[in-house]
Coordinates of N, CA and C in Angstrom, one line a residue:
M1 N 0.6 -1.4 0.0 CA 0.1 -0.2 -0.2 C 1.0 1.1 -0.2
I2 N 0.5 2.2 -0.9 CA 1.3 3.5 -1.2 C 0.3 4.6 -0.7
K3 N 0.5 5.5 0.4 CA -0.3 6.2 0.6 C 0.2 7.5 0.0
T4 N 0.0 8.3 -0.8 CA 0.8 9.5 -1.5 C -0.3 11.0 -1.3
R5 N 0.2 11.9 -1.1 CA -0.3 13.5 -1.0 C 1.1 14.2 -1.4
T6 N 0.2 15.3 -2.0 CA 1.2 16.5 -2.5 C 1.6 17.5 -1.1
G7 N 3.1 17.4 -1.3 CA 3.2 18.7 0.3 C 2.7 19.9 0.2
R8 N 2.7 20.4 1.4 CA 2.5 22.0 2.1 C 4.0 22.3 2.6
R9 N 3.4 23.5 3.1 CA 4.5 24.2 4.3 C 5.2 23.1 5.1
A10 N 6.2 22.6 5.4 CA 6.4 21.9 7.0 C 5.8 21.9 7.6
T11 N 5.3 21.1 8.6 CA 4.5 22.0 10.5 C 5.5 21.1 11.1
T12 N 4.9 21.4 12.4 CA 5.7 20.3 13.5 C 5.7 19.1 13.3
A13 N 4.4 18.7 12.6 CA 4.4 17.1 12.7 C 5.1 16.6 11.5
T14 N 5.7 17.6 10.1 CA 6.4 17.1 9.2 C 7.5 17.7 9.4
P15 N 8.7 17.2 9.5 CA 10.0 17.4 9.4 C 10.0 18.5 8.5
P16 N 10.6 19.8 8.1 CA 11.3 20.0 6.9 C 12.6 19.4 6.2
T17 N 12.7 19.4 4.8 CA 13.5 18.6 4.0 C 15.3 18.7 4.7
E18 N 15.4 19.9 5.1 CA 16.3 20.6 5.8 C 16.8 19.2 7.0
E19 N 15.8 19.1 7.3 CA 16.1 18.4 8.6 C 16.0 17.0 8.4
I20 N 15.7 16.3 7.3 CA 15.8 15.0 7.1 C 16.4 14.9 6.2
V21 N 17.6 15.7 5.2 CA 18.7 15.1 4.6 C 19.8 15.3 5.7
T22 N 19.7 16.3 6.4 CA 21.0 16.2 7.5 C 20.5 15.8 8.9
G23 N 20.9 16.4 10.2 CA 20.7 16.2 11.2 C 20.6 14.3 11.7
S24 N 20.5 14.5 12.8 CA 19.9 13.5 13.4 C 19.8 11.9 12.8
R25 N 20.9 11.0 12.4 CA 20.3 9.7 11.8 C 19.0 8.9 12.1
R26 N 19.2 9.0 13.6 CA 18.0 8.0 14.3 C 17.4 9.0 15.2
Y27 N 16.2 8.4 15.3 CA 15.5 9.7 16.4 C 13.6 8.9 16.6
R28 N 13.2 9.2 17.8 CA 11.9 9.0 17.9 C 10.7 9.7 17.2
D29 N 9.8 9.4 16.5 CA 8.6 10.2 16.3 C 7.5 9.5 17.0
K30 N 7.2 10.7 17.8 CA 6.0 10.0 18.6 C 4.5 9.8 17.5
R31 N 4.5 10.5 16.7 CA 3.2 10.7 16.0 C 3.2 9.0 15.2
F32 N 4.3 8.4 14.9 CA 4.3 7.2 14.2 C 4.4 6.1 15.3
D33 N 4.7 6.7 17.1 CA 5.3 5.9 17.6 C 6.1 4.7 16.7
A34 N 7.5 5.3 16.4 CA 8.4 4.5 15.6 C 9.5 5.3 16.0
V35 N 10.6 4.4 15.9 CA 12.0 5.2 15.5 C 12.4 5.3 14.0
V36 N 12.9 6.5 13.8 CA 12.7 6.7 12.5 C 14.5 6.5 12.2
V37 N 14.6 5.7 11.0 CA 16.1 5.9 10.6 C 16.3 6.4 9.2
K38 N 17.1 7.5 9.2 CA 17.2 8.2 7.9 C 18.0 7.2 6.7
V39 N 18.0 7.5 5.5 CA 18.6 6.2 4.7 C 19.5 7.6 3.8
F40 N 20.7 8.1 3.9 CA 21.1 9.4 3.1 C 21.8 8.6 1.8
P41 N 22.0 9.5 0.9 CA 22.1 9.2 -0.9 C 23.7 8.2 -0.6
G42 N 23.8 7.2 -1.3 CA 24.8 6.0 -1.1 C 24.7 5.1 -0.1
E43 N 23.8 4.9 0.8 CA 23.5 4.0 1.7 C 22.2 3.0 1.4
H44 N 22.4 2.0 2.2 CA 21.1 1.4 2.5 C 21.2 0.9 3.9
Y45 N 20.0 0.3 4.3 CA 19.6 -0.1 5.8 C 19.0 -1.1 5.7
V46 N 19.1 -2.1 6.6 CA 18.4 -3.7 6.9 C 17.6 -3.6 8.0
T47 N 16.6 -4.2 8.2 CA 16.3 -4.1 9.5 C 15.3 -5.5 9.6
D48 N 14.6 -5.9 11.1 CA 14.2 -6.6 11.1 C 13.2 -6.2 12.3
K49 N 13.4 -5.0 12.9 CA 12.6 -4.5 13.9 C 11.0 -3.7 13.7
E50 N 10.4 -4.5 14.5 CA 8.6 -4.0 14.2 C 8.8 -2.7 14.4
D51 N 9.5 -1.9 14.7 CA 9.2 -0.6 15.4 C 10.2 0.5 14.7
E52 N 10.9 0.2 13.9 CA 11.2 1.3 12.8 C 10.7 1.7 11.7
M53 N 10.9 2.8 11.3 CA 10.2 3.6 10.0 C 11.4 4.1 9.4
L54 N 11.9 3.6 7.9 CA 12.4 4.2 7.1 C 12.2 5.2 6.5
V55 N 13.0 6.3 6.4 CA 12.8 7.6 5.7 C 13.8 8.6 5.2
T56 N 13.5 8.5 3.7 CA 14.7 9.3 3.1 C 14.1 10.1 2.1
V57 N 14.8 11.4 1.5 CA 14.5 12.4 0.7 C 14.7 12.1 -1.1
L58 N 14.0 12.2 -1.8 CA 14.4 11.8 -3.1 C 14.5 12.6 -4.1
G59 N 15.4 13.1 -4.8 CA 14.9 14.4 -6.0 C 15.5 13.3 -7.6
S60 N 16.4 13.1 -7.8 CA 17.2 12.3 -9.1 C 17.4 11.1 -8.7
C61 N 17.6 10.8 -7.0 CA 17.9 9.5 -6.9 C 16.8 8.9 -6.8
V62 N 17.1 7.6 -6.7 CA 15.7 6.3 -6.4 C 16.4 5.4 -5.2
A63 N 15.1 5.1 -5.2 CA 15.1 3.9 -3.4 C 14.6 3.1 -4.1
A64 N 15.0 2.0 -3.4 CA 14.3 0.8 -3.6 C 13.8 0.1 -2.3
C65 N 12.8 -0.1 -2.0 CA 12.6 -0.9 -0.5 C 12.0 -2.3 -1.0
I66 N 12.6 -3.0 -0.4 CA 12.3 -4.4 -0.2 C 12.3 -5.1 1.1
R67 N 11.4 -6.6 1.4 CA 11.4 -6.7 2.3 C 10.7 -8.3 1.9
D68 N 11.0 -9.0 3.1 CA 9.6 -10.2 2.8 C 9.1 -10.7 3.9
P69 N 7.9 -10.7 3.3 CA 6.8 -10.6 4.2 C 6.3 -11.1 5.6
K70 N 7.1 -12.4 5.0 CA 7.0 -13.8 5.9 C 7.9 -13.5 7.7
T71 N 9.3 -13.0 7.1 CA 10.2 -12.8 7.9 C 10.0 -11.4 8.6
G72 N 9.8 -10.5 8.1 CA 9.2 -8.9 8.4 C 10.9 -8.1 8.4
V73 N 11.8 -9.0 7.6 CA 13.0 -8.7 7.5 C 12.9 -7.5 6.2
G74 N 13.5 -6.2 6.1 CA 13.3 -5.3 4.9 C 14.4 -4.2 4.8
G75 N 14.4 -3.7 4.0 CA 15.1 -2.6 4.0 C 15.2 -1.1 2.7
M76 N 15.7 -0.1 2.9 CA 15.7 0.8 1.8 C 17.2 0.9 1.5
N77 N 17.4 1.4 0.1 CA 18.8 1.8 -0.1 C 18.2 3.0 -0.8
H78 N 19.2 4.1 -1.0 CA 19.3 5.1 -1.8 C 20.6 5.6 -3.0
F79 N 20.3 5.8 -4.0 CA 21.6 5.8 -5.1 C 20.9 6.8 -6.2
M80 N 21.6 6.8 -7.2 CA 22.0 7.9 -8.1 C 23.2 6.8 -9.5
L81 N 22.9 7.1 -10.4 CA 23.8 6.6 -11.7 C 25.1 7.9 -11.6
P82 N 26.3 7.6 -11.7 CA 27.3 8.7 -12.1 C 26.8 9.2 -13.6
E83 N 26.8 10.4 -13.6 CA 26.4 10.9 -15.1 C 27.5 11.4 -16.0
N84 N 28.3 11.2 -15.4 CA 29.7 11.7 -16.4 C 30.5 10.3 -16.4
F85 N 30.2 9.4 -17.3 CA 30.9 8.4 -17.8 C 32.7 8.5 -18.0
S86 N 33.3 9.5 -17.8 CA 34.6 9.7 -18.6 C 35.7 9.2 -17.6
H87 N 35.1 9.1 -16.2 CA 36.0 8.6 -15.0 C 35.9 7.4 -14.6
W88 N 34.9 6.8 -15.6 CA 34.4 5.4 -15.5 C 34.9 4.4 -16.4
G89 N 35.5 5.0 -17.5 CA 35.8 4.4 -18.7 C 34.7 4.6 -19.6
N90 N 33.4 3.7 -19.3 CA 32.1 3.4 -20.1 C 30.9 3.6 -19.4
A91 N 30.1 3.5 -20.1 CA 28.5 3.7 -19.1 C 28.5 2.3 -18.6
S92 N 29.0 1.1 -18.9 CA 29.1 0.1 -18.1 C 29.2 -0.1 -17.0
D93 N 30.5 0.6 -16.8 CA 30.9 1.0 -15.3 C 29.7 1.8 -14.5
S94 N 28.7 2.7 -15.3 CA 28.0 3.3 -14.3 C 26.9 2.7 -13.9
M95 N 26.6 1.7 -14.8 CA 25.5 0.7 -14.7 C 26.0 -0.2 -13.4
R96 N 27.3 -0.5 -13.4 CA 27.5 -1.4 -12.0 C 27.5 -0.5 -11.0
Y97 N 27.6 0.5 -10.9 CA 27.5 1.1 -9.9 C 26.2 0.7 -9.2
G98 N 24.9 1.2 -10.1 CA 23.7 0.9 -9.6 C 23.5 -0.5 -9.2
N99 N 24.3 -1.9 -10.0 CA 24.0 -3.0 -9.9 C 24.9 -3.5 -8.3
V100 N 25.8 -2.8 -7.8 CA 26.4 -2.7 -6.4 C 25.2 -2.4 -5.4
A101 N 24.8 -1.5 -5.8 CA 23.5 -0.7 -4.8 C 22.4 -1.6 -4.5
M102 N 22.3 -2.4 -5.3 CA 20.8 -3.1 -5.4 C 21.4 -4.3 -5.0
E103 N 22.3 -5.0 -5.4 CA 22.7 -6.3 -4.6 C 23.1 -6.1 -3.3
R104 N 23.5 -5.1 -2.9 CA 23.9 -4.8 -1.4 C 22.7 -5.2 -1.0
L105 N 21.9 -4.3 -1.1 CA 20.3 -4.5 -0.4 C 19.9 -5.8 -0.3
I106 N 19.4 -6.1 -1.6 CA 19.1 -7.5 -1.5 C 19.8 -8.8 -0.9
N107 N 20.9 -8.5 -0.6 CA 21.7 -10.0 -0.2 C 21.5 -9.4 1.3
D108 N 21.7 -8.6 1.8 CA 21.4 -8.0 3.1 C 20.2 -8.6 3.4
V109 N 19.2 -8.3 3.1 CA 18.1 -8.9 3.5 C 17.7 -10.1 3.4
L110 N 18.4 -11.1 2.4 CA 18.4 -12.2 2.4 C 19.3 -13.0 3.4
I111 N 20.7 -12.4 3.9 CA 21.2 -12.9 4.9 C 20.6 -13.0 6.3
R112 N 19.6 -11.9 6.5 CA 18.8 -11.7 7.6 C 17.6 -12.5 7.6
G113 N 17.7 -13.7 6.8 CA 16.4 -15.0 6.5 C 15.4 -14.5 5.6
G114 N 15.4 -13.3 4.7 CA 14.5 -13.6 3.6 C 14.4 -14.3 2.8
A115 N 14.1 -14.7 2.1 CA 13.6 -15.7 0.8 C 13.6 -15.0 -0.8
R116 N 14.8 -15.1 -1.8 CA 14.3 -14.4 -3.0 C 12.9 -14.3 -3.5
R117 N 12.2 -15.6 -3.2 CA 10.9 -16.1 -4.0 C 10.1 -15.1 -3.4
R118 N 10.2 -14.5 -1.9 CA 9.2 -13.9 -1.3 C 9.2 -12.3 -1.5
L119 N 10.2 -12.2 -1.8 CA 10.8 -10.6 -1.7 C 9.2 -9.7 -2.5
E120 N 9.0 -8.7 -1.9 CA 8.3 -7.8 -2.0 C 9.3 -6.5 -2.1
I121 N 8.7 -5.8 -3.7 CA 9.6 -5.0 -3.9 C 8.9 -3.4 -4.3
K122 N 9.2 -2.7 -3.8 CA 8.7 -1.3 -3.9 C 9.8 -0.1 -4.6
V123 N 9.7 1.1 -5.6 CA 10.7 1.5 -6.1 C 10.3 3.2 -6.3
F124 N 10.8 4.1 -5.7 CA 10.3 5.4 -5.9 C 11.4 6.3 -6.6
G125 N 11.2 7.6 -6.9 CA 12.2 8.6 -7.0 C 12.4 8.9 -8.5
G126 N 13.5 8.9 -8.9 CA 13.8 9.4 -10.3 C 13.4 10.6 -10.7
A127 N 13.0 11.7 -9.9 CA 12.3 12.9 -10.6 C 13.6 13.7 -11.6
N128 N 13.4 14.6 -12.6 CA 14.4 15.3 -13.1 C 14.1 16.9 -12.4
V129 N 15.3 16.8 -11.2 CA 15.5 17.9 -10.3 C 16.7 18.8 -10.3
L130 N 17.6 18.3 -11.0 CA 18.9 18.7 -11.1 C 19.2 19.5 -12.3
N131 N 19.4 21.0 -12.0 CA 19.6 21.6 -13.1 C 21.2 21.1 -14.2
G132 N 20.7 21.2 -15.3 CA 22.1 21.2 -16.2 C 22.3 19.6 -16.1
V133 N 21.8 18.9 -15.8 CA 21.3 17.7 -15.8 C 20.6 16.7 -16.7
A134 N 20.8 16.4 -17.9 CA 19.9 16.3 -18.5 C 19.4 14.5 -18.4
K135 N 18.3 15.1 -17.6 CA 17.1 13.6 -17.2 C 17.8 12.5 -16.8
I136 N 18.6 13.0 -15.7 CA 19.6 12.2 -15.1 C 18.4 11.3 -14.3
G137 N 17.4 12.0 -13.7 CA 16.5 11.4 -12.7 C 15.9 10.0 -13.8
H138 N 15.3 10.5 -14.7 CA 14.5 9.3 -15.5 C 15.4 8.2 -15.7
R139 N 16.8 8.2 -16.1 CA 17.5 7.3 -16.3 C 17.8 6.6 -14.9
N140 N 17.8 7.3 -14.1 CA 17.9 6.1 -12.9 C 16.9 5.3 -12.7
A141 N 15.6 6.1 -13.0 CA 14.1 5.2 -12.6 C 14.2 3.7 -14.0
D142 N 14.4 4.8 -15.3 CA 15.1 3.5 -15.9 C 15.5 2.2 -15.7
F143 N 16.9 2.4 -14.8 CA 17.8 1.3 -14.5 C 17.5 0.7 -13.7
V144 N 16.6 1.2 -12.4 CA 15.9 0.1 -11.5 C 14.9 -0.5 -12.1
E145 N 14.4 -0.5 -12.9 CA 13.3 -1.1 -13.5 C 13.6 -2.3 -14.4
E146 N 14.8 -1.6 -15.1 CA 15.3 -2.8 -16.4 C 16.3 -4.0 -15.6
Y147 N 17.1 -3.3 -14.2 CA 17.9 -4.4 -13.1 C 16.8 -5.4 -12.9
L148 N 15.4 -4.6 -12.0 CA 14.8 -5.9 -11.6 C 13.8 -6.6 -12.7
A149 N 13.9 -6.2 -14.0 CA 13.4 -7.5 -14.9 C 14.4 -8.2 -15.0
A150 N 15.9 -7.7 -15.3 CA 16.3 -8.3 -15.6 C 16.7 -9.7 -14.6
E151 N 16.3 -9.7 -13.0 CA 17.2 -10.3 -12.2 C 15.2 -11.0 -11.6
N152 N 14.3 -11.0 -12.8 CA 13.1 -12.0 -12.6 C 12.4 -11.3 -11.1
L153 N 12.6 -10.2 -10.8 CA 12.3 -9.6 -9.6 C 10.9 -8.7 -9.6
P154 N 9.4 -9.0 -9.5 CA 8.3 -8.5 -9.9 C 8.5 -6.8 -8.9
I155 N 8.1 -5.7 -9.4 CA 8.2 -4.9 -8.8 C 6.4 -4.7 -8.3
A156 N 6.3 -4.7 -7.0 CA 4.7 -4.5 -6.4 C 4.0 -3.7 -6.6
A157 N 5.2 -2.6 -6.3 CA 4.6 -0.6 -6.1 C 5.8 0.3 -7.0
S158 N 5.3 1.3 -7.2 CA 6.3 2.4 -7.8 C 5.8 3.5 -7.8
H159 N 6.7 4.4 -8.1 CA 6.1 6.0 -8.0 C 7.5 6.6 -8.4
L160 N 7.4 6.9 -9.7 CA 8.8 7.5 -10.3 C 8.7 8.3 -11.4
R161 N 10.1 9.0 -11.5 CA 10.2 10.2 -12.8 C 9.4 11.1 -12.2
G162 N 8.8 12.1 -13.2 CA 8.2 13.5 -13.2 C 8.8 14.5 -12.4
S163 N 8.8 15.3 -12.1 CA 9.8 16.3 -11.7 C 9.7 17.2 -10.5
L164 N 9.1 16.4 -9.3 CA 9.0 16.7 -7.7 C 9.7 16.2 -7.2
P165 N 10.5 16.4 -5.9 CA 11.3 15.1 -5.2 C 10.0 14.6 -4.5
R166 N 10.4 13.9 -3.6 CA 9.6 12.9 -2.9 C 10.2 12.6 -1.4
R167 N 9.4 12.4 -0.8 CA 9.8 12.1 0.8 C 8.9 11.0 1.4
V168 N 9.9 9.5 1.2 CA 9.4 8.6 1.6 C 9.2 7.8 3.0
H169 N 8.4 7.3 3.7 CA 8.7 6.7 4.8 C 8.0 5.7 4.4
Y170 N 9.0 4.3 5.0 CA 8.7 3.2 4.9 C 8.9 2.3 6.3
F171 N 7.5 1.2 6.7 CA 7.9 0.2 7.3 C 8.2 -0.9 6.9
P172 N 9.3 -1.5 7.2 CA 9.5 -2.8 6.5 C 9.1 -4.0 7.0
A173 N 8.3 -3.5 8.4 CA 7.5 -4.6 9.0 C 6.4 -5.1 8.2
T174 N 5.8 -3.9 7.9 CA 4.4 -4.6 7.2 C 4.4 -4.0 5.5
G175 N 5.3 -3.4 5.2 CA 5.4 -2.9 4.1 C 4.8 -1.6 3.4
R176 N 4.0 -0.9 4.3 CA 3.4 0.4 4.5 C 4.4 1.3 3.9
V177 N 3.8 2.1 2.9 CA 5.0 3.2 2.6 C 3.9 4.7 2.7
M178 N 4.5 5.7 3.0 CA 3.5 7.2 2.9 C 5.0 7.9 2.0
L179 N 4.0 8.3 0.9 CA 4.6 9.2 0.2 C 4.7 10.5 0.0
L180 N 5.2 11.6 0.2 CA 4.9 12.7 0.0 C 5.7 13.7 -1.1
E181 N 4.7 14.3 -1.8 CA 5.8 15.1 -3.2 C 5.7 16.0 -2.4
L182 N 7.1 17.1 -2.4 CA 7.2 18.3 -1.9 C 7.1 19.4 -3.0
P183 N 6.8 20.3 -2.3 CA 6.6 21.8 -3.0 C 8.2 22.5 -3.2
R184 N 8.0 22.8 -4.2 CA 9.1 23.5 -5.0 C 9.9 24.7 -3.9
A185 N 9.4 24.7 -3.0 CA 10.1 25.6 -1.9 C 10.9 24.8 -1.2
D186 N 10.9 23.3 -1.4 CA 11.6 22.4 -0.5 C 12.9 21.7 -1.2
H187 N 12.9 22.8 -2.4 CA 14.1 21.8 -3.1 C 15.3 22.0 -2.9
E188 N 15.7 23.5 -2.4 CA 17.0 23.9 -2.6 C 18.1 22.9 -1.6
A189 N 17.3 22.6 -0.2 CA 18.2 22.1 0.6 C 18.6 20.3 -0.4
L190 N 17.4 19.9 -1.0 CA 17.7 18.5 -1.4 C 18.5 18.4 -2.7
V191 N 18.6 19.9 -3.3 CA 19.8 19.6 -4.5 C 21.0 19.8 -4.2
R192 N 21.0 20.8 -3.2 CA 22.4 21.0 -2.8 C 22.7 19.7 -2.4
H193 N 21.9 18.7 -1.7 CA 22.8 17.9 -0.9 C 23.1 16.6 -2.0
E194 N 22.3 16.1 -3.4 CA 22.1 15.8 -4.1 C 23.4 15.9 -5.3
T195 N 23.5 16.8 -5.5 CA 24.5 18.0 -6.2 C 26.1 17.5 -5.5
S196 N 26.0 17.5 -4.2 CA 27.6 16.8 -3.4 C 27.8 14.9 -3.8
Y197 N 26.6 14.7 -3.8 CA 26.7 13.2 -3.7 C 27.0 12.7 -5.4
K198 N 26.2 13.8 -6.0 CA 26.4 13.4 -7.3 C 28.2 13.6 -8.0
S199 N 28.6 14.5 -7.1 CA 30.1 15.0 -7.4 C 31.2 14.1 -7.2
K200 N 30.5 13.5 -5.9 CA 31.6 12.5 -5.5 C 31.6 10.9 -5.9
I201 N 30.4 10.8 -6.2 CA 30.5 9.3 -7.1 C 31.0 9.5 -8.8
Q202 N 31.3 10.5 -8.7 CA 31.6 10.8 -10.3 C 33.3 10.6 -10.2
V203 N 33.6 10.2 -9.1 CA 35.5 9.8 -9.4 C 35.6 9.2 -8.3
E204 N 34.5 8.7 -7.3 CA 34.9 7.4 -6.3 C 34.5 6.1 -7.2
P205 N 35.7 5.2 -7.3 CA 35.7 3.9 -7.8 C 34.9 2.8 -7.1
V206 N 33.8 2.2 -7.9 CA 32.6 1.4 -7.6 C 33.4 0.0 -7.1
A207 N 32.9 -0.3 -5.7 CA 33.1 -1.7 -5.6 C 32.9 -2.9 -6.5
G208 N 33.6 -4.0 -6.0 CA 33.3 -5.4 -7.1 C 32.2 -5.8 -7.5
S209 N 31.5 -6.5 -8.2 CA 30.3 -6.8 -8.0 C 30.5 -8.2 -7.1
I210 N 28.8 -8.0 -6.9 CA 28.4 -9.0 -5.7 C 27.5 -10.2 -6.5
E211 N 27.6 -11.1 -5.7 CA 26.6 -12.3 -6.0 C 25.4 -12.3 -5.5
L212 N 24.8 -12.4 -5.9 CA 23.2 -12.8 -5.5 C 23.3 -14.0 -5.1
F213 N 22.4 -14.1 -3.6 CA 22.1 -15.7 -3.2 C 21.2 -16.0 -4.0

C-alpha cells in the first residue's frame, strides 16, 4: 500500500526537508510511535525491528524498498548513477554502480533470513530536479526497472519520474509506504545535497560486483 499526497509547507508534525537530509540519523517519532532511521544517498539499511520506519528524501536519486513479508526483514537503499562516464571508462561501469547498490540491499535482506522468491519490492524517485543534468532522474528510474526485470524480481508498487522530489516513509515490518511529493519551496536543501553526492560518485571507484544468493 502507498499513501500519496502533495506536500505543503512543513509543520511540526512533518519535519522540513533540511532536517531530513541532515541532522540526527535516528530519532523517535511520537506521531508514528516508531524509531525513524534516515537513509542518506549512497547508503542502505536493513532491519527486522517492528518499530522502525525508514525515511529518505529523493530528487533525481532512486530508492528501492525490499522486504520478505513472512520474516518481516526489510530495508531501503538510496542511490543514483554517475552522470559523467569519462571517469569510469564507459557506461557499463556506471551501470555497475547501480548493480552494486541493488545487490547489497537484496543480499542483506537474504542474509537476515529473507527468501528471494518472497521478496516484495517497491521503487521510488527518479525525478528530474537537478539543473544542467539531462534527464538523470529518469535514467535512474529506467535503471532500477531494467535491473529488476533482468533479475526476474517483480515490482509490487512504484512512484517514479516526474519533476517533484519525494519524501518516502517505509515500514519494513508491514510494507506500508507513505509518500509525500514536496513543493518547490523545499527543493534547495535537497538539490544541494544531491549535487554534492553526484560530484562524489563521479570520481569514486565502485566496489567489485556482488553475487546474489
